[in-house]
CSV table of C-alpha atoms in Angstrom, one decimal:
chain,number,residue,atom,x,y,z
A,1,MET,CA,-12.8,35.4,-15.4
A,2,THR,CA,-9.8,36.4,-13.2
A,3,ALA,CA,-8.9,36.3,-9.6
A,4,THR,CA,-9.6,40.0,-9.3
A,5,ASP,CA,-13.3,39.3,-10.0
A,6,THR,CA,-13.7,37.4,-6.8
A,7,ARG,CA,-14.9,38.4,-3.4
A,8,ALA,CA,-14.5,35.1,-1.7
A,9,ALA,CA,-14.1,34.5,2.0
A,10,LEU,CA,-11.4,31.9,1.0
A,11,THR,CA,-8.1,33.7,0.5
A,12,ALA,CA,-5.5,32.8,-2.1
A,13,GLU,CA,-3.2,31.6,0.7
A,14,GLN,CA,-5.9,29.3,2.1
A,15,ALA,CA,-6.6,28.0,-1.4
A,16,GLY,CA,-2.9,27.2,-1.8
A,17,TRP,CA,-2.8,25.3,1.5
A,18,PHE,CA,-6.0,23.5,0.6
A,19,ALA,CA,-4.5,22.3,-2.8
A,20,GLU,CA,-1.3,21.2,-1.1
A,21,THR,CA,-3.2,19.2,1.6
A,22,PHE,CA,-5.5,17.8,-1.1
A,23,GLU,CA,-2.6,16.4,-3.1
A,24,ARG,CA,-1.1,14.9,0.0
A,25,LEU,CA,-4.4,13.1,0.7
A,26,VAL,CA,-4.6,11.9,-2.9
A,27,GLY,CA,-1.0,10.8,-2.9
A,28,ASN,CA,-1.4,8.8,0.3
A,29,VAL,CA,-4.5,6.9,-1.0
A,30,SER,CA,-2.8,6.3,-4.3
A,31,GLN,CA,-0.3,4.1,-2.5
A,32,ALA,CA,-3.1,1.7,-1.9
A,33,VAL,CA,-5.2,2.3,-5.0
A,34,LEU,CA,-2.5,2.2,-7.7
A,35,GLY,CA,-2.9,4.0,-11.0
A,36,LYS,CA,-6.3,5.7,-10.3
A,37,PRO,CA,-5.5,9.3,-9.2
A,38,HIS,CA,-8.6,10.8,-10.9
A,39,VAL,CA,-11.0,8.5,-9.1
A,40,VAL,CA,-9.3,9.2,-5.8
A,41,ARG,CA,-9.6,12.9,-6.4
A,42,LEU,CA,-13.4,12.4,-7.1
A,43,ALA,CA,-13.7,10.5,-3.8
A,44,PHE,CA,-12.0,13.3,-1.8
A,45,THR,CA,-14.1,15.9,-3.6
A,46,CYS,CA,-17.2,14.0,-2.5
A,47,LEU,CA,-15.9,13.8,1.1
A,48,LEU,CA,-15.0,17.4,1.3
A,49,SER,CA,-18.2,18.5,-0.3
A,50,GLY,CA,-20.3,16.6,2.2
A,51,GLY,CA,-21.6,14.2,-0.4
A,52,HIS,CA,-21.6,10.5,-1.2
A,53,LEU,CA,-20.1,8.3,-4.0
A,54,LEU,CA,-21.6,5.5,-6.0
A,55,LEU,CA,-19.0,3.2,-7.5
A,56,GLU,CA,-20.5,1.1,-10.3
A,57,ASP,CA,-17.8,-1.4,-11.1
A,58,TYR,CA,-16.8,-5.0,-11.5
A,59,PRO,CA,-15.7,-7.2,-8.5
A,60,GLY,CA,-12.0,-7.0,-7.6
A,61,THR,CA,-11.2,-3.5,-8.9
A,62,GLY,CA,-10.3,-2.1,-5.5
A,63,LYS,CA,-13.6,-0.5,-4.2
A,64,THR,CA,-13.1,-1.8,-0.7
A,65,SER,CA,-9.4,-0.8,-0.7
A,66,LEU,CA,-10.4,2.7,-1.7
A,67,ALA,CA,-12.8,3.0,1.2
A,68,ARG,CA,-10.3,1.7,3.7
A,69,ALA,CA,-7.5,3.9,2.4
A,70,LEU,CA,-9.8,6.9,2.6
A,71,ALA,CA,-10.6,6.2,6.2
A,72,ALA,CA,-6.9,5.5,7.1
A,73,THR,CA,-5.8,8.7,5.4
A,74,VAL,CA,-8.1,11.0,7.3
A,75,GLN,CA,-7.8,9.1,10.6
A,76,ALA,CA,-11.5,8.3,10.7
A,77,SER,CA,-13.7,5.3,11.6
A,78,HIS,CA,-14.6,2.9,8.8
A,79,SER,CA,-17.3,0.2,8.5
A,80,ARG,CA,-18.5,-2.1,5.8
A,81,ILE,CA,-22.1,-3.3,5.2
A,82,GLN,CA,-22.5,-6.3,2.9
A,83,PHE,CA,-26.0,-5.8,1.4
A,84,THR,CA,-28.0,-8.9,0.9
A,85,PRO,CA,-31.7,-9.6,0.2
A,86,ASP,CA,-32.4,-10.5,3.9
A,87,LEU,CA,-30.7,-7.4,5.3
A,88,LEU,CA,-33.1,-5.4,7.5
A,89,PRO,CA,-33.1,-1.6,8.0
A,90,SER,CA,-32.2,-2.0,11.7
A,91,ASP,CA,-29.1,-3.9,10.5
A,92,VAL,CA,-27.9,-0.7,9.0
A,93,THR,CA,-29.1,2.0,11.3
A,94,GLY,CA,-29.1,0.3,14.7
A,95,VAL,CA,-31.8,-0.9,17.1
A,96,THR,CA,-33.3,0.1,20.5
A,97,ILE,CA,-32.9,-2.6,23.2
A,98,PHE,CA,-34.3,-2.7,26.7
A,99,ASP,CA,-31.6,-2.8,29.3
A,100,GLN,CA,-32.7,-4.9,32.3
A,101,GLU,CA,-30.1,-3.4,34.6
A,102,SER,CA,-31.0,0.3,34.0
A,103,HIS,CA,-34.7,-0.5,33.1
A,104,LYS,CA,-34.3,1.8,30.2
A,105,PHE,CA,-34.3,1.4,26.4
A,106,GLN,CA,-30.8,2.0,24.9
A,107,PHE,CA,-30.0,2.7,21.3
A,108,HIS,CA,-27.3,0.4,19.9
A,109,LYS,CA,-25.7,2.1,16.9
A,110,GLY,CA,-25.5,0.3,13.6
A,111,PRO,CA,-22.6,0.2,11.1
A,112,ILE,CA,-23.8,3.4,9.5
A,113,PHE,CA,-22.3,5.3,12.4
A,114,ALA,CA,-18.8,5.7,10.9
A,115,SER,CA,-17.0,8.4,9.0
A,116,VAL,CA,-16.4,6.2,5.9
A,117,VAL,CA,-19.1,3.6,5.2
A,118,LEU,CA,-18.7,1.1,2.4
A,119,ALA,CA,-22.2,-0.1,1.3
A,120,ASP,CA,-21.2,-3.1,-0.7
A,121,GLU,CA,-23.5,-4.2,-3.5
A,122,ILE,CA,-26.2,-1.8,-2.4
A,123,ASN,CA,-28.7,-2.9,-5.0
A,124,ARG,CA,-28.9,-6.5,-3.6
A,125,ALA,CA,-30.9,-5.3,-0.6
A,126,SER,CA,-34.6,-4.8,-0.6
A,127,PRO,CA,-36.0,-1.3,-1.4
A,128,LYS,CA,-37.1,-1.0,2.3
A,129,THR,CA,-33.5,-1.5,3.5
A,130,GLN,CA,-32.2,0.8,0.8
A,131,SER,CA,-34.6,3.5,1.9
A,132,ALA,CA,-33.0,3.4,5.4
A,133,LEU,CA,-30.1,5.2,3.9
A,134,LEU,CA,-32.1,8.1,2.5
A,135,GLU,CA,-32.3,10.2,5.7
A,136,VAL,CA,-28.8,9.6,6.9
A,137,MET,CA,-27.3,10.4,3.4
A,138,GLU,CA,-29.3,13.6,3.1
A,139,GLU,CA,-29.4,15.0,6.7
A,140,GLY,CA,-26.5,13.1,8.4
A,141,ARG,CA,-28.8,11.6,11.1
A,142,VAL,CA,-30.8,8.5,11.8
A,143,THR,CA,-34.2,8.5,13.4
A,144,VAL,CA,-35.1,5.4,15.4
A,145,ASP,CA,-38.3,5.3,17.5
A,146,GLY,CA,-38.8,9.0,16.9
A,147,ILE,CA,-35.4,9.9,18.3
A,148,PRO,CA,-32.8,11.4,16.0
A,149,HIS,CA,-29.2,10.4,16.2
A,150,ASP,CA,-26.5,12.3,14.4
A,151,VAL,CA,-23.7,10.4,12.6
A,152,GLY,CA,-21.3,13.3,12.9
A,153,ARG,CA,-18.8,14.8,10.5
A,154,PRO,CA,-17.0,13.9,8.3
A,155,PHE,CA,-19.4,11.3,6.8
A,156,ILE,CA,-19.4,9.7,3.4
A,157,VAL,CA,-21.1,6.6,2.0
A,158,LEU,CA,-19.2,4.8,-0.7
A,159,ALA,CA,-21.8,2.4,-2.3
A,160,THR,CA,-21.0,-0.2,-4.9
A,161,GLN,CA,-23.0,-2.1,-7.4
A,162,ASN,CA,-22.0,-4.6,-10.1
A,163,PRO,CA,-23.1,-3.3,-13.6
A,164,ILE,CA,-23.1,-6.8,-15.1
A,165,GLU,CA,-24.8,-9.2,-12.7
A,166,GLN,CA,-28.3,-8.0,-12.2
A,167,ALA,CA,-30.0,-11.3,-11.1
A,168,GLY,CA,-31.6,-10.9,-7.7
A,169,THR,CA,-31.0,-7.2,-7.5
A,170,TYR,CA,-33.2,-4.2,-6.9
A,171,ARG,CA,-32.6,-1.2,-9.1
A,172,LEU,CA,-31.9,2.0,-7.1
A,173,PRO,CA,-34.8,4.4,-7.4
A,174,GLU,CA,-34.2,7.9,-8.8
A,175,ALA,CA,-34.8,9.5,-5.4
A,176,GLN,CA,-31.9,7.5,-3.9
A,177,LEU,CA,-29.6,7.9,-6.9
A,178,ASP,CA,-30.1,11.7,-6.4
A,179,ARG,CA,-28.7,11.4,-2.9
A,180,PHE,CA,-25.3,10.4,-4.3
A,181,LEU,CA,-23.2,13.4,-5.2
A,182,MET,CA,-21.3,11.5,-7.8
A,183,ARG,CA,-21.2,8.2,-9.7
A,184,SER,CA,-17.9,6.8,-11.0
A,185,SER,CA,-16.0,3.6,-11.5
A,186,ILE,CA,-12.5,2.6,-10.7
A,187,GLY,CA,-11.9,0.3,-13.6
A,188,TYR,CA,-9.0,-2.1,-14.2
A,189,PRO,CA,-5.5,-0.7,-13.8
A,190,ASP,CA,-3.2,-0.2,-16.7
A,191,SER,CA,-0.2,-2.6,-17.3
A,192,ASP,CA,2.3,-0.7,-15.2
A,193,ALA,CA,-0.1,-0.4,-12.2
A,194,THR,CA,-1.0,-4.1,-12.6
A,195,ILE,CA,2.7,-5.1,-12.5
A,196,ALA,CA,3.2,-3.0,-9.4
A,197,ILE,CA,0.2,-4.7,-7.7
A,198,LEU,CA,1.4,-8.2,-8.6
A,199,ALA,CA,5.0,-7.4,-7.4
A,200,GLY,CA,3.5,-6.5,-4.0
A,201,SER,CA,1.3,-9.6,-3.8
A,202,ALA,CA,2.8,-10.3,-0.3
A,203,ILE,CA,0.9,-7.3,1.0
A,204,ARG,CA,-2.7,-8.4,1.4
A,205,ASP,CA,-4.0,-5.0,2.5
A,206,ARG,CA,-2.1,-2.0,1.3
A,207,SER,CA,-4.5,0.4,3.1
A,208,ALA,CA,-3.3,-1.1,6.4
A,209,THR,CA,0.2,0.3,5.8
A,210,LEU,CA,-1.0,3.9,5.3
A,211,SER,CA,-0.4,6.6,7.9
A,212,PRO,CA,-3.0,9.3,8.6
A,213,VAL,CA,-2.4,12.6,6.9
A,214,ILE,CA,-4.9,14.7,8.7
A,215,THR,CA,-7.5,14.2,11.4
A,216,GLY,CA,-11.3,14.0,10.9
A,217,SER,CA,-11.7,17.5,12.4
A,218,ALA,CA,-9.3,18.9,9.9
A,219,VAL,CA,-11.5,17.3,7.1
A,220,VAL,CA,-14.4,19.3,8.5
A,221,ASP,CA,-12.3,22.5,8.4
A,222,MET,CA,-11.4,21.8,4.8
A,223,SER,CA,-15.1,21.3,4.0
A,224,ASP,CA,-15.9,24.6,5.5
A,225,LEU,CA,-13.1,26.3,3.5
A,226,ALA,CA,-14.4,24.7,0.3
A,227,ALA,CA,-17.9,25.9,0.9
A,228,SER,CA,-16.6,29.5,1.0
A,229,VAL,CA,-15.1,29.4,-2.6
A,230,TYR,CA,-16.5,32.1,-4.7
A,231,VAL,CA,-18.8,31.3,-7.6
A,232,ASP,CA,-19.5,34.1,-10.1
A,233,PRO,CA,-23.1,34.7,-11.2
A,234,ALA,CA,-22.1,34.0,-14.8
A,235,VAL,CA,-20.9,30.5,-13.7
A,236,LEU,CA,-24.2,29.9,-11.8
A,237,SER,CA,-26.1,30.9,-14.9
A,238,TYR,CA,-23.9,28.4,-16.9
A,239,VAL,CA,-24.9,25.6,-14.5
A,240,THR,CA,-28.5,26.6,-14.7
A,241,GLN,CA,-28.4,26.5,-18.5
A,242,ILE,CA,-26.9,23.0,-18.5
A,243,ALA,CA,-29.6,21.8,-16.1
A,244,GLU,CA,-32.3,23.3,-18.2
A,245,ALA,CA,-30.8,21.8,-21.4
A,246,THR,CA,-31.1,18.3,-19.9
A,247,ARG,CA,-34.8,18.9,-19.3
A,248,ARG,CA,-35.4,19.9,-23.0
A,249,ALA,CA,-33.3,17.1,-24.5
A,250,PRO,CA,-35.7,14.8,-26.5
A,251,GLU,CA,-33.9,11.6,-25.5
A,252,ILE,CA,-34.1,12.5,-21.7
A,253,ALA,CA,-37.3,11.8,-19.9
A,254,LEU,CA,-36.2,13.3,-16.6
A,255,GLY,CA,-33.5,16.0,-16.5
A,256,VAL,CA,-31.4,17.5,-13.8
A,257,SER,CA,-33.2,18.7,-10.7
A,258,VAL,CA,-32.3,21.8,-8.6
A,259,ARG,CA,-30.7,19.4,-6.2
A,260,GLY,CA,-28.5,18.1,-9.0
A,261,ALA,CA,-27.5,21.7,-10.0
A,262,LEU,CA,-26.7,22.4,-6.3
A,263,ALA,CA,-24.5,19.3,-6.2
A,264,LEU,CA,-22.6,20.5,-9.3
A,265,VAL,CA,-21.9,23.9,-7.7
A,266,ARG,CA,-20.9,22.4,-4.4
A,267,SER,CA,-18.5,19.9,-5.9
A,268,SER,CA,-17.1,22.5,-8.3
A,269,LYS,CA,-16.2,24.7,-5.3
A,270,THR,CA,-14.2,21.8,-3.8
A,271,TRP,CA,-12.6,21.0,-7.1
A,272,ALA,CA,-11.5,24.6,-7.6
A,273,ALA,CA,-9.9,24.7,-4.1
A,274,SER,CA,-8.1,21.5,-4.9
A,275,GLN,CA,-6.6,23.3,-7.9
A,276,GLY,CA,-5.3,26.1,-5.7
A,277,ARG,CA,-8.0,28.6,-6.7
A,278,HIS,CA,-10.5,30.5,-4.5
A,279,TYR,CA,-13.0,30.9,-7.3
A,280,VAL,CA,-14.8,28.5,-9.7
A,281,ILE,CA,-14.2,28.6,-13.5
A,282,PRO,CA,-16.3,26.9,-16.2
A,283,ASP,CA,-13.7,24.2,-16.7
A,284,ASP,CA,-14.4,23.0,-13.1
A,285,VAL,CA,-18.1,22.6,-14.0
A,286,LYS,CA,-17.2,20.7,-17.3
A,287,THR,CA,-14.8,18.4,-15.5
A,288,LEU,CA,-17.4,17.3,-12.9
A,289,ALA,CA,-20.6,17.4,-15.1
A,290,GLU,CA,-20.6,13.7,-16.0
A,291,PRO,CA,-19.8,12.2,-12.6
A,292,VAL,CA,-22.2,14.6,-10.9
A,293,LEU,CA,-25.1,14.7,-13.3
A,294,ALA,CA,-25.1,11.5,-15.5
A,295,HIS,CA,-26.7,9.2,-12.9
A,296,ARG,CA,-29.5,11.8,-12.3
A,297,LEU,CA,-30.7,11.6,-15.8
A,298,VAL,CA,-33.6,9.2,-16.8
A,299,LEU,CA,-33.5,8.4,-20.5
A,300,ASP,CA,-36.5,8.0,-22.6
A,301,ALA,CA,-37.3,4.3,-22.9
A,302,GLU,CA,-37.3,4.3,-26.7
A,303,ALA,CA,-34.1,6.3,-26.9
A,304,GLU,CA,-32.4,4.0,-24.4
A,305,PHE,CA,-33.5,1.0,-26.5
A,306,GLU,CA,-31.8,2.6,-29.5
A,307,GLY,CA,-28.5,3.0,-27.6
A,308,ALA,CA,-28.7,6.4,-26.1
A,309,GLN,CA,-26.5,7.0,-23.1
A,310,ALA,CA,-26.6,9.7,-20.4
A,311,GLY,CA,-22.9,10.5,-20.7
A,312,THR,CA,-23.2,11.0,-24.5
A,313,SER,CA,-26.1,13.3,-24.0
A,314,LEU,CA,-24.2,15.4,-21.4
A,315,THR,CA,-21.2,15.6,-23.8
A,316,ARG,CA,-23.5,17.0,-26.5
A,317,ILE,CA,-25.1,19.5,-24.1
A,318,LEU,CA,-21.8,20.7,-22.8
A,319,ALA,CA,-20.7,21.3,-26.4
A,320,GLU,CA,-23.9,23.2,-27.2
A,321,VAL,CA,-24.1,25.4,-24.1
A,322,ALA,CA,-21.4,28.1,-24.4
A,323,PRO,CA,-19.5,28.8,-21.1
A,324,PRO,CA,-19.4,32.4,-19.8
A,325,ALA,CA,-16.1,33.5,-21.4
A,326,GLN,CA,-17.3,32.3,-24.9
A,327,ARG,CA,-20.6,34.1,-24.5
A,328,ALA,CA,-18.8,37.3,-23.5
A,329,SER,CA,-16.5,37.1,-26.5
A,330,VAL,CA,-19.5,36.6,-28.8
A,331,THR,CA,-21.4,39.5,-27.5
A,332,SER,CA,-18.4,41.8,-27.6
């Protein structure tokens, strides 16, 4: 597949500007989150694709720093919600209160009304409170007392959960996991990054030292540009075959839905633009397949007991499903 095959609204010049700006964003956040450029790229891909990110990682790996640095870089509002078992849905979305002076009910916005929202330890809240995020994550609005309230753009939820400590937690249901565009982890930094962090121990919050790179409205413009990236029908067929293969896999009880396939296409568009291309190639799909699809798979109970993992199954499926260029060379 070549650039001459495309008929995208996004021009090559716009793609070049997008890639340059994307690298500036990643470089800025990387000053606060050291040694993790790939995770930072995934976070910005989520943001510019209009999606949300689930970080499944250990405490103290920089999840909060990533959210703060992201907000500081795009000059956007930021909020943090510490999820606990006694947290109520209204503590997240907001509440309507009667104003005695005006004799009217007024809506007081909750912490979900921010551009970058850190939902810390999301699985510690009750399912009722978790479900309060479903509408806002999918539609970008909150409905309280029958009245919808838009959260605006840009908007991203960075949710975290500890993969080890599961006592007193509520497992996220499949419907809510499907609302997250990607799942990833930051992980511990390498030796060089750790030394650099320790050397700067006097700086308590590296994200506070960051200067904005672009405005929130510019992020919206970049999102619109990413949405106009061209996707060849052969690549769409490739994504479809991957999704169908997950549904046929014997170790997978629930495969990728149409929403999951759409998420892979949307994120692949943004990833292609971040590489300076105005068209998607199969390698974009391969790169994002695991962070976009793995958390959407439900393994068969017996296979999971025997050690099967979603990431391993996806790796096998990607090896079995030939990308468009390979299929073309075989048929020729």
